[in-house]
Coordinates of C-alpha atoms and ligand atoms in Angstrom, one line a residue:
M1 CA 0.0 0.0 0.0
E2 CA 1.3 3.5 -0.9
L3 CA 0.7 6.6 1.4
R4 CA 0.4 9.8 -0.6
L5 CA 0.4 13.2 1.2
I6 CA -1.8 16.0 0.0
L7 CA -0.9 19.3 1.6
G8 CA -3.6 22.0 2.3
D9 CA -2.4 24.1 -0.8
Q10 CA -2.3 21.0 -3.1
L11 CA -6.0 20.8 -4.0
H12 CA -5.4 20.3 -7.7
P13 CA -8.2 18.1 -9.0
G14 CA -6.4 17.7 -12.4
H15 CA -3.3 16.2 -10.9
S16 CA -2.3 12.9 -12.6
W17 CA -2.5 11.1 -9.2
F18 CA -6.2 11.3 -9.5
S19 CA -6.7 10.1 -13.1
E20 CA -7.4 6.6 -12.0
V21 CA -8.6 5.0 -8.8
D22 CA -6.0 2.7 -7.2
Q23 CA -7.0 0.6 -4.2
N24 CA -3.3 0.3 -3.2
V25 CA -3.2 4.0 -2.6
T26 CA -4.3 5.9 0.5
Y27 CA -4.3 9.7 0.4
V28 CA -3.7 11.5 3.7
M29 CA -4.8 15.1 4.4
M30 CA -4.5 16.8 7.7
E31 CA -5.6 20.0 9.5
V32 CA -2.9 20.8 11.9
R33 CA -2.6 23.4 14.6
E34 CA 1.1 23.9 13.7
E35 CA 0.1 25.2 10.2
A36 CA -2.9 27.2 11.5
S37 CA -0.9 29.1 14.1
Y38 CA 2.6 29.8 12.9
A39 CA 1.5 33.3 12.0
P40 CA -1.5 35.3 13.3
H41 CA -3.8 34.1 10.4
H42 CA -7.0 35.8 9.4
I43 CA -9.9 33.6 10.7
Q44 CA -11.5 33.6 7.2
K45 CA -8.2 32.2 5.8
I46 CA -8.1 29.3 8.3
L47 CA -11.8 28.5 7.7
C48 CA -11.4 28.6 3.9
F49 CA -8.3 26.4 3.9
F50 CA -10.1 23.7 6.0
A51 CA -13.3 24.0 4.1
A52 CA -11.6 23.7 0.8
M53 CA -9.6 20.7 2.1
R54 CA -12.7 19.0 3.4
H55 CA -14.6 19.4 0.1
F56 CA -11.5 18.2 -1.8
A57 CA -11.3 15.0 0.3
A58 CA -15.1 14.4 -0.1
D59 CA -14.8 14.7 -3.9
L60 CA -11.9 12.3 -3.9
R61 CA -13.9 9.8 -1.9
K62 CA -16.9 10.3 -4.2
S63 CA -14.7 9.3 -7.1
G64 CA -13.6 6.1 -5.3
H65 CA -10.3 7.1 -3.8
Q66 CA -9.3 6.1 -0.3
V67 CA -8.6 9.1 1.9
K68 CA -7.5 9.3 5.5
Y69 CA -8.5 12.8 6.8
L70 CA -7.3 14.1 10.1
S71 CA -9.5 17.0 11.1
I72 CA -8.6 19.7 13.7
S73 CA -10.8 17.9 16.3
D74 CA -9.7 14.4 15.5
S75 CA -8.3 12.8 18.7
Q76 CA -5.7 10.9 16.7
N77 CA -4.3 14.2 15.3
C78 CA -0.9 15.2 16.7
H79 CA -1.2 18.6 15.0
S80 CA 2.2 18.3 13.2
I81 CA 2.4 17.0 9.7
I82 CA 5.7 15.1 10.4
E83 CA 4.4 13.5 13.6
N84 CA 1.2 12.4 12.0
L85 CA 3.1 10.9 9.2
K86 CA 5.5 9.0 11.5
I87 CA 2.5 7.5 13.3
L88 CA 0.9 6.4 10.1
L89 CA 4.0 4.8 8.7
E90 CA 4.7 3.1 12.0
T91 CA 1.5 1.1 11.6
G92 CA 3.4 -1.0 9.0
Q93 CA 0.5 -0.7 6.6
Y94 CA 2.4 1.2 4.0
S95 CA 5.4 0.1 1.9
S96 CA 6.0 3.4 0.1
F97 CA 5.4 7.1 0.6
C98 CA 4.8 9.7 -2.0
Y99 CA 4.4 13.5 -1.9
Q100 CA 4.1 16.5 -4.2
E101 CA 6.7 19.2 -4.3
P102 CA 5.8 21.5 -1.4
D103 CA 5.7 25.3 -2.3
E104 CA 7.0 26.3 1.0
Y105 CA 10.7 26.0 1.9
R106 CA 10.0 25.0 5.5
L107 CA 7.8 22.1 4.6
D108 CA 10.0 21.1 1.7
H109 CA 13.0 20.9 4.1
Q110 CA 11.0 19.1 6.8
L111 CA 9.6 16.5 4.4
K112 CA 13.1 15.9 2.8
E113 CA 14.6 15.2 6.2
F114 CA 11.6 13.1 7.1
V115 CA 11.9 10.7 4.1
Q116 CA 15.6 10.4 4.7
S117 CA 15.0 9.4 8.3
Q118 CA 12.5 6.7 7.3
N119 CA 13.3 3.3 6.1
I120 CA 10.7 3.3 3.4
Q121 CA 10.6 3.7 -0.4
S122 CA 9.7 7.3 -1.2
Q123 CA 9.0 9.5 -4.2
L124 CA 8.7 13.2 -4.8
V125 CA 6.5 14.3 -7.7
S126 CA 5.6 17.6 -9.3
S127 CA 2.5 19.5 -8.1
E128 CA 1.7 19.9 -11.9
H129 CA 0.4 23.4 -11.2
F130 CA 2.9 26.0 -12.4
L131 CA 3.8 27.0 -15.9
V132 CA 7.6 26.6 -15.3
R133 CA 9.8 24.7 -12.9
R134 CA 11.1 26.1 -9.6
N135 CA 14.6 26.7 -11.0
E136 CA 13.6 28.4 -14.3
F137 CA 15.8 31.4 -13.4
S138 CA 18.8 29.2 -14.1
V139 CA 17.5 28.9 -17.7
V140 CA 16.4 32.6 -18.1
F141 CA 19.2 34.2 -16.2
P142 CA 22.1 31.7 -16.4
G143 CA 24.9 32.4 -14.0
K144 CA 23.1 35.4 -12.4
S145 CA 22.4 35.8 -8.7
Q146 CA 20.6 39.2 -9.0
G147 CA 19.2 41.5 -11.7
Y148 CA 16.4 39.2 -12.7
L149 CA 14.2 41.5 -14.9
M150 CA 10.6 40.5 -14.7
E151 CA 10.1 41.6 -18.2
T152 CA 12.7 39.2 -19.6
F153 CA 11.2 36.4 -17.6
Y154 CA 7.7 37.3 -18.8
R155 CA 8.8 37.3 -22.5
H156 CA 10.5 33.9 -22.0
I157 CA 7.2 32.5 -20.7
R158 CA 5.1 34.1 -23.4
K159 CA 7.4 32.4 -26.1
K160 CA 7.7 29.1 -24.2
E161 CA 3.9 28.8 -23.8
N162 CA 3.1 30.5 -27.1
L163 CA 0.9 32.9 -25.1
L164 CA -0.6 36.0 -26.9
M165 CA 1.9 35.4 -29.7
E166 CA 1.4 35.6 -33.5
Q167 CA 4.0 34.0 -35.8
G168 CA 6.6 34.2 -33.1
K169 CA 5.9 37.8 -32.3
P170 CA 3.9 39.4 -29.5
M171 CA 0.3 40.1 -30.5
F172 CA -0.3 43.8 -31.5
G173 CA 3.4 44.4 -31.7
K174 CA 4.2 45.0 -28.1
W175 CA 5.0 42.8 -25.1
N176 CA 3.7 45.1 -22.5
F177 CA 0.8 47.5 -22.4
D178 CA 1.3 48.8 -18.9
A179 CA 1.3 52.4 -19.9
E180 CA -2.4 52.1 -20.7
N181 CA -3.1 50.5 -17.3
R182 CA -2.7 53.3 -14.8
K183 CA -6.0 55.2 -14.8
K184 CA -7.9 56.7 -11.9
L185 CA -11.6 55.7 -11.7
P186 CA -13.8 58.3 -13.3
K187 CA -16.3 59.7 -10.7
N188 CA -19.4 58.4 -12.4
L189 CA -18.2 55.0 -13.4
S190 CA -20.4 52.3 -12.0
L191 CA -18.5 49.5 -10.2
P192 CA -19.7 45.9 -10.4
D193 CA -20.5 44.3 -7.1
P194 CA -18.0 41.5 -6.2
V195 CA -19.4 38.0 -6.6
L196 CA -19.9 36.5 -3.2
F197 CA -20.7 32.9 -2.3
Q198 CA -22.6 31.9 0.9
N199 CA -20.7 29.1 2.6
D200 CA -21.8 28.2 6.0
L201 CA -18.6 27.2 7.9
S202 CA -20.0 27.6 11.4
H203 CA -19.3 23.9 12.1
I204 CA -15.6 24.4 11.3
Q205 CA -15.6 27.7 13.4
S206 CA -16.8 25.7 16.4
E207 CA -14.1 23.1 16.0
L208 CA -11.5 25.9 15.7
S209 CA -12.8 27.5 18.9
Q210 CA -12.7 24.1 20.7
A211 CA -9.1 23.7 19.5
G212 CA -8.2 27.1 20.9
I213 CA -7.6 28.6 17.4
Q214 CA -8.9 32.2 17.2
G215 CA -7.3 33.9 14.3
I216 CA -7.4 37.6 13.6
G217 CA -9.9 39.7 11.6
R218 CA -13.7 39.7 11.4
V219 CA -15.9 36.8 10.4
D220 CA -19.5 35.8 9.9
A221 CA -18.8 32.0 9.7
A222 CA -22.3 31.3 8.4
N223 CA -21.6 33.5 5.3
I224 CA -18.1 32.9 4.0
F225 CA -18.0 34.3 0.5
W226 CA -14.7 33.0 -0.7
P227 CA -14.8 30.1 -3.1
V228 CA -14.0 26.8 -1.3
T229 CA -15.0 24.3 -4.0
R230 CA -13.8 23.7 -7.5
D231 CA -17.2 24.6 -8.8
Q232 CA -17.3 27.9 -7.0
A233 CA -13.7 28.7 -8.1
L234 CA -14.8 28.1 -11.8
Q235 CA -17.9 30.2 -11.3
L236 CA -15.8 33.1 -9.9
L237 CA -13.4 32.9 -12.8
S238 CA -16.1 32.8 -15.4
I239 CA -18.0 35.8 -14.0
F240 CA -14.7 37.7 -13.7
C241 CA -13.9 37.1 -17.4
D242 CA -17.4 38.2 -18.5
R243 CA -18.0 41.2 -16.3
F244 CA -14.6 42.4 -14.8
L245 CA -11.9 41.6 -17.3
P246 CA -13.0 44.2 -19.9
D247 CA -12.0 46.9 -17.4
F248 CA -9.4 45.1 -15.5
G249 CA -6.2 46.5 -17.1
T250 CA -7.3 50.1 -17.2
Y251 CA -8.3 50.4 -13.5
Q252 CA -5.8 47.8 -12.2
D253 CA -4.0 50.4 -10.0
A254 CA -7.1 52.5 -9.0
M255 CA -8.3 52.6 -5.4
T256 CA -11.6 53.9 -4.0
V257 CA -13.5 54.0 -0.7
K258 CA -16.5 52.8 -2.8
S259 CA -15.2 49.4 -3.5
W260 CA -12.9 46.9 -1.9
S261 CA -12.0 44.9 -5.0
V262 CA -12.8 47.2 -7.9
F263 CA -12.3 45.1 -11.2
H264 CA -9.9 42.6 -9.6
A265 CA -10.5 38.8 -9.9
R266 CA -10.2 37.7 -6.3
I267 CA -9.0 34.4 -7.5
S268 CA -5.7 34.3 -5.7
F269 CA -7.0 32.0 -2.9
A270 CA -8.4 29.5 -5.5
L271 CA -5.1 29.7 -7.5
N272 CA -2.9 29.3 -4.5
V273 CA -4.6 26.3 -3.1
K274 CA -4.6 25.0 -6.7
L275 CA -8.4 24.7 -7.2
L276 CA -7.7 26.7 -10.3
S277 CA -4.6 26.2 -12.5
P278 CA -2.8 29.2 -14.0
S279 CA -3.1 27.8 -17.5
E280 CA -6.9 27.4 -17.3
V281 CA -7.2 30.9 -15.9
I282 CA -5.2 32.3 -18.8
E283 CA -7.2 30.2 -21.3
A284 CA -10.5 31.4 -19.9
A285 CA -9.4 35.0 -20.1
V286 CA -8.1 34.7 -23.7
S287 CA -11.2 32.9 -24.8
S288 CA -13.4 35.6 -23.2
W289 CA -11.4 38.3 -25.1
K290 CA -11.7 36.4 -28.4
N291 CA -15.5 35.8 -28.0
S292 CA -16.8 38.9 -26.3
T293 CA -19.2 41.2 -28.1
P294 CA -18.6 44.1 -28.1
A295 CA -14.9 43.3 -28.2
F296 CA -12.8 44.7 -25.4
E297 CA -9.3 46.1 -25.7
F298 CA -6.2 43.8 -25.8
H299 CA -4.5 45.7 -23.1
Q300 CA -7.1 44.6 -20.6
L301 CA -6.2 41.0 -21.3
E302 CA -2.5 41.5 -21.5
G303 CA -2.5 43.3 -18.2
F304 CA -4.2 40.3 -16.6
V305 CA -2.1 37.6 -18.3
R306 CA 1.1 39.4 -17.1
Q307 CA 0.0 39.0 -13.5
I308 CA -0.4 35.3 -13.8
A309 CA 2.1 34.2 -16.3
G310 CA 4.6 36.9 -15.4
W311 CA 4.5 38.0 -11.8
R312 CA 3.1 34.9 -10.2
E313 CA 5.6 32.5 -11.8
Y314 CA 8.5 35.0 -11.3
M315 CA 7.9 35.3 -7.6
R316 CA 8.0 31.6 -7.2
C317 CA 11.3 31.3 -9.0
L318 CA 12.7 34.2 -7.0
Y319 CA 11.7 32.4 -3.8
W320 CA 13.4 29.2 -4.7
S321 CA 16.5 30.9 -5.9
H322 CA 17.1 32.7 -2.6
M323 CA 15.5 30.8 0.2
P324 CA 16.2 30.4 3.1
E325 CA 18.4 33.5 3.2
Y326 CA 15.6 35.6 1.6
A327 CA 13.6 35.4 4.8
Q328 CA 16.4 37.2 6.8
M329 CA 17.2 40.0 4.3
N330 CA 16.9 43.5 5.7
F331 CA 18.7 45.8 3.2
F332 CA 17.9 49.1 5.0
Q333 CA 18.4 47.6 8.5
H334 CA 14.9 48.7 9.5
H335 CA 13.9 47.7 13.1
R336 CA 10.9 49.7 14.1
K337 CA 7.8 48.0 15.4
L338 CA 4.6 47.8 13.3
P339 CA 2.2 50.5 14.4
V340 CA -0.6 49.1 16.6
W341 CA -3.3 50.3 14.2
Y342 CA -2.2 47.8 11.5
W343 CA -4.2 45.3 13.6
T344 CA -7.2 47.5 14.1
G345 CA -7.4 49.9 11.2
Q346 CA -7.9 52.7 13.7
T347 CA -5.7 55.5 12.3
K348 CA -6.5 59.0 11.1
M349 CA -4.9 58.4 7.8
N350 CA -7.9 57.6 5.5
C351 CA -5.9 55.5 3.0
L352 CA -4.5 53.2 5.6
S353 CA -7.7 53.1 7.6
H354 CA -9.6 52.0 4.5
A355 CA -7.0 49.5 3.2
I356 CA -6.5 47.9 6.7
G357 CA -10.2 48.1 7.6
Q358 CA -11.1 46.1 4.5
S359 CA -8.2 43.6 5.1
L360 CA -9.6 42.9 8.5
E361 CA -13.1 42.7 7.2
Y362 CA -12.6 40.6 4.0
A363 CA -9.0 39.2 4.4
Y364 CA -8.4 41.0 1.1
A365 CA -6.9 44.1 -0.3
H366 CA -5.9 44.5 -4.0
H367 CA -2.3 44.8 -5.2
I368 CA -1.9 48.6 -5.2
Q369 CA -3.5 48.9 -1.7
R370 CA -0.9 46.3 -0.5
L371 CA 2.0 47.9 -2.3
M372 CA 1.4 51.7 -2.3
V373 CA -0.7 52.1 0.9
T374 CA 0.2 49.6 3.6
G375 CA 3.6 48.6 2.1
N376 CA 4.6 52.1 1.2
F377 CA 3.9 53.4 4.8
A378 CA 5.7 50.5 6.4
L379 CA 8.8 51.2 4.3
L380 CA 8.7 54.9 4.8
A381 CA 8.4 54.4 8.5
G382 CA 11.3 52.0 8.7
I383 CA 9.3 49.0 10.0
D384 CA 11.2 45.8 10.5
P385 CA 10.6 43.5 7.5
D386 CA 10.0 40.6 9.9
E387 CA 7.0 42.5 11.4
V388 CA 5.8 43.5 8.0
D389 CA 6.0 39.9 6.7
Q390 CA 4.1 38.5 9.7
W391 CA 1.3 40.9 9.1
Y392 CA 1.0 40.2 5.4
L393 CA 1.4 36.4 5.9
G394 CA -1.4 36.5 8.4
I395 CA -4.0 38.9 7.1
Y396 CA -4.6 37.9 3.5
I397 CA -6.7 35.0 2.3
D398 CA -4.1 34.2 -0.4
A399 CA -1.0 34.5 1.8
I400 CA 1.3 31.6 1.4
E401 CA 5.0 32.2 2.1
W402 CA 6.4 31.7 -1.4
V403 CA 4.2 34.4 -2.9
E404 CA 3.8 36.6 0.2
I405 CA 7.4 37.0 1.2
T406 CA 8.7 37.8 -2.3
N407 CA 6.0 40.4 -2.7
T408 CA 6.4 41.8 0.8
R409 CA 10.0 41.6 1.8
G410 CA 11.1 42.0 -1.9
M411 CA 8.7 44.1 -4.1
S412 CA 7.2 46.1 -1.3
Q413 CA 9.9 46.6 1.4
Y414 CA 13.0 46.3 -0.9
A415 CA 14.6 44.4 1.9
D416 CA 16.2 42.1 -0.6
G417 CA 18.2 45.0 -1.9
G418 CA 16.6 45.0 -5.3
L419 CA 16.2 41.4 -6.3
A420 CA 12.5 41.8 -7.0
A421 CA 12.1 45.4 -7.7
T422 CA 14.3 47.8 -9.6
K423 CA 13.7 50.6 -7.1
P424 CA 11.8 50.9 -3.8
Y425 CA 8.1 51.5 -4.2
V426 CA 7.7 54.6 -2.2
S427 CA 5.6 57.7 -2.7
S428 CA 4.3 60.8 -1.1
A429 CA 0.6 61.7 -0.9
A430 CA 0.7 62.8 -4.6
Y431 CA 0.6 59.2 -5.9
I432 CA -2.1 58.0 -3.5
D433 CA -4.2 61.1 -4.4
K434 CA -3.7 60.5 -8.1
M435 CA -4.9 56.9 -7.9
S436 CA -7.7 57.2 -5.3
D437 CA -10.4 59.2 -3.7
Y438 CA -8.9 58.7 -0.2
C439 CA -7.4 62.1 0.4
T440 CA -10.5 64.1 0.0
Q441 CA -12.0 62.6 3.2
C442 CA -8.8 62.5 5.3
H443 CA -8.0 64.1 8.6
Y444 CA -4.6 65.0 7.1
V445 CA -4.0 67.5 4.3
K446 CA -2.4 65.9 1.2
T447 CA -0.7 69.1 0.1
L448 CA 0.9 70.0 3.5
K449 CA 4.4 68.8 4.1
T450 CA 4.9 70.2 7.6
G451 CA 2.7 71.3 10.4
K452 CA 0.0 69.5 12.6
N453 CA -2.2 68.3 9.8
A454 CA 0.5 67.6 7.2
C455 CA 0.1 64.2 5.4
P456 CA 2.6 61.9 7.1
F457 CA 3.5 60.3 3.7
N458 CA 5.0 63.7 2.6
S459 CA 7.7 64.2 5.2
L460 CA 8.3 60.5 5.7
Y461 CA 9.0 60.2 1.9
W462 CA 11.8 62.8 1.9
S463 CA 13.3 61.6 5.2
F464 CA 13.3 58.0 3.8
L465 CA 15.3 59.2 0.8
E466 CA 17.7 61.3 2.9
S467 CA 18.3 58.4 5.5
N468 CA 19.0 56.0 2.7
R469 CA 21.0 58.2 0.4
E470 CA 24.1 56.0 0.5
K471 CA 22.2 52.9 -0.5
L472 CA 20.0 54.4 -3.2
I473 CA 21.9 57.3 -4.8
A474 CA 23.6 55.1 -7.4
N475 CA 20.3 53.7 -8.6
P476 CA 19.5 55.5 -11.9
R477 CA 15.8 55.2 -11.2
M478 CA 16.2 57.3 -8.1
T479 CA 18.3 60.1 -9.6
M480 CA 15.5 62.4 -10.3
M481 CA 14.1 62.3 -6.8
Y482 CA 17.5 63.0 -5.2
R483 CA 17.8 65.9 -7.6
V484 CA 14.6 67.3 -6.3
L485 CA 15.7 66.8 -2.7
D486 CA 19.0 68.4 -3.3
K487 CA 17.4 71.5 -4.9
M488 CA 15.4 72.2 -1.7
S489 CA 16.6 75.0 0.5
T490 CA 18.3 73.9 3.7
E491 CA 15.5 75.4 5.7
D492 CA 12.8 73.5 3.8
R493 CA 14.8 70.2 4.0
N494 CA 15.4 70.7 7.8
A495 CA 11.7 71.4 8.4
L496 CA 10.8 68.2 6.5
M497 CA 13.3 66.1 8.4
K498 CA 12.0 67.5 11.7
Q499 CA 8.4 66.8 10.8
A500 CA 9.3 63.2 9.9
E501 CA 11.1 62.8 13.2
I502 CA 8.0 63.9 15.0
Y503 CA 5.8 61.5 13.1
L504 CA 8.3 58.6 13.6
S505 CA 8.3 59.2 17.3
Q506 CA 4.5 58.9 17.5
L507 CA 3.6 56.2 14.9
D508 CA 1.0 54.6 17.1
D509 CA -0.9 57.9 17.3
L510 CA -1.1 58.9 13.7
Ligands
FAD1 P1 -5.8 40.3 -9.5 O1 -5.3 41.7 -9.4 O2 -7.1 40.1 -10.1 O3 -4.7 39.5 -10.4 C1 -4.9 38.2 -10.8 C2 -4.0 37.2 -10.3 O4 -2.6 37.6 -10.7 C3 -3.9 37.1 -8.8 O5 -4.9 36.3 -8.3 C4 -2.5 36.5 -8.6 O6 -2.6 35.1 -8.7 C5 -1.7 37.1 -9.7 N1 -0.9 38.2 -9.3 C6 -1.1 39.5 -9.5 N2 -0.1 40.2 -8.9 C7 0.8 39.3 -8.4 C8 2.1 39.4 -7.8 N3 2.7 40.6 -7.6 N4 2.7 38.3 -7.4 C9 2.1 37.1 -7.6 N5 0.9 36.9 -8.2 C10 0.3 38.0 -8.6 N6 -0.4 37.5 -3.8 C11 -0.7 36.3 -3.3 O7 -1.2 35.5 -4.0 N7 -0.4 36.0 -2.0 C12 0.2 36.9 -1.2 O8 0.4 36.6 0.0 C13 0.5 38.2 -1.7 N8 1.0 39.1 -0.9 C14 1.3 40.3 -1.4 C15 1.9 41.3 -0.5 C16 2.3 42.5 -1.0 C17 3.0 43.5 -0.1 C18 2.0 42.8 -2.4 C19 2.3 44.2 -2.9 C20 1.4 41.9 -3.2 C21 1.0 40.7 -2.7 N9 0.4 39.7 -3.5 C22 0.2 38.4 -3.0 C23 0.2 39.9 -5.0 C24 -1.2 40.5 -5.3 O9 -1.4 41.6 -4.5 C25 -2.3 39.5 -5.1 O10 -2.0 38.3 -5.8 C26 -3.7 40.0 -5.6 O11 -4.0 41.2 -4.9 C27 -4.7 39.0 -5.4 O12 -6.0 39.5 -5.7 P2 -6.7 39.1 -7.0 O13 -6.9 37.7 -7.2 O14 -8.0 39.9 -7.0 O15 -5.7 39.7 -8.1
SF4_2 FE1 -3.4 59.0 3.0 FE2 -2.2 61.4 3.2 FE3 -4.1 61.1 1.5 FE4 -4.6 61.1 4.1 S1 -3.8 62.8 2.9 S2 -5.5 59.7 2.6 S3 -2.8 60.1 4.9 S4 -2.1 60.1 1.4

């Protein structure tokens, strides 16, 4: 008999493991406290993981597969993947053990050590989910240990997968249409309501409470709207392609108090647990573009495909190229604590209050809110990347380390010294005001740089540049900003630095 492990983020119904029923195979799945509590996870995230796993196990059983499922309340559960596996193998029922490539370094390492310590035949197989292998950087950037341009990687995947290509050339003559994707929302544009499912997960919530797992954030366990089954994930994808994709690219970077997801797909949870595969998501989007009447612009599609085929795959390869040292990187040597209001949303800064408030409410914020509001502030305020990582890893429904840490520590905090991003993503109030309606209802004044009601982003921005001059001055993408800073009068510059100092000394009160 063979024992096959299915991890909580390996719910891939199309995996070749499941193409036929084999009575000599038992699949094992487990809900363990160790995984549910290594970061302060959002309660909706824990519920959705366990619900999706339970549905997946039920579907496997329905198809005739044998499944051993250890739930959080199971008395036989040791709450550690490795300890549970040891006990199962000690029964002597199994002559071989097989598992899929884990996406997380910690589990990959633990499982490798585990199989070496066991006197049993074992096999590691692909998760058959991603478009390229973990070590694709060695193909695209041979001999390099930095300077991995996303655009180069993206073009490689486009060619390799023959994606949005025509006779070996990119469709419509350009690889990237990002320049058309940075529009603010027009005031009178009507925004579609996000598609919400109604999953009653109260039974799992009670089991979690009994197990002493609380989680963070808000929840109505009887009405969980995230997709937790393959059918729901497919429905969400299909509705996104019909109703949201035609405007996706244009308003990809826009933020508003009127909507928490704008035209975004909200498929990251379904993708990351593998209920959806990246290739089927891309196919669905392409097919919707080809068949829609009236036709929508190509840049809406390209902007979306780039996120999945480009950024998502890129982040995974970056992770595997630099773990475990990536998790320790702190380029700017930032060591401040995360302000308390990151856990409550109670700050007078409207942009942060909205982005954090909706994160606590829905376990979701879209990319620009994560990058240019919460991430931007944390970087400007010099927060320790360990603290920032813990927050992002906990709060978002889609947060799994390989894609969270590369986006947070890398793209957002530049703690990797520029492996993921070509420059730090920082801005003053001007960018937030340009891309949102946050500033009009804020306690702080977006145009003021100093004084009691000055927007904190303004002075913190210039003080960040000044404090990190030595580390950033040689970066050609920062030259213009340093030129502006150096043209300021000494008086103005000193006033800005003083204002930033005041704000930094009272971060919790902003
Ligand atoms: P859409 O905007 O509709 O995009 C479609 C899909 O593209 C997403 O579902 C996602 O799979 C993919 N995608 C888009 N941008 C990225 C990116 N930068 N990296 C990888 N995939 C991308 N994404 C996660 O899946 N998990 C995380 O833990 C996570 N943490 C982040 C932390 C920070 C600081 C930042 C700046 C970004 C993070 N992202 C993370 C990337 C991105 O913000 C989310 O994938 C996206 O917001 C998910 O919502 P959506 O499905 O509506 O995405
Ligand atoms: Fe945010 Fe400053 Fe605008 Fe207020 S004024 S919403 S703090 S950027």
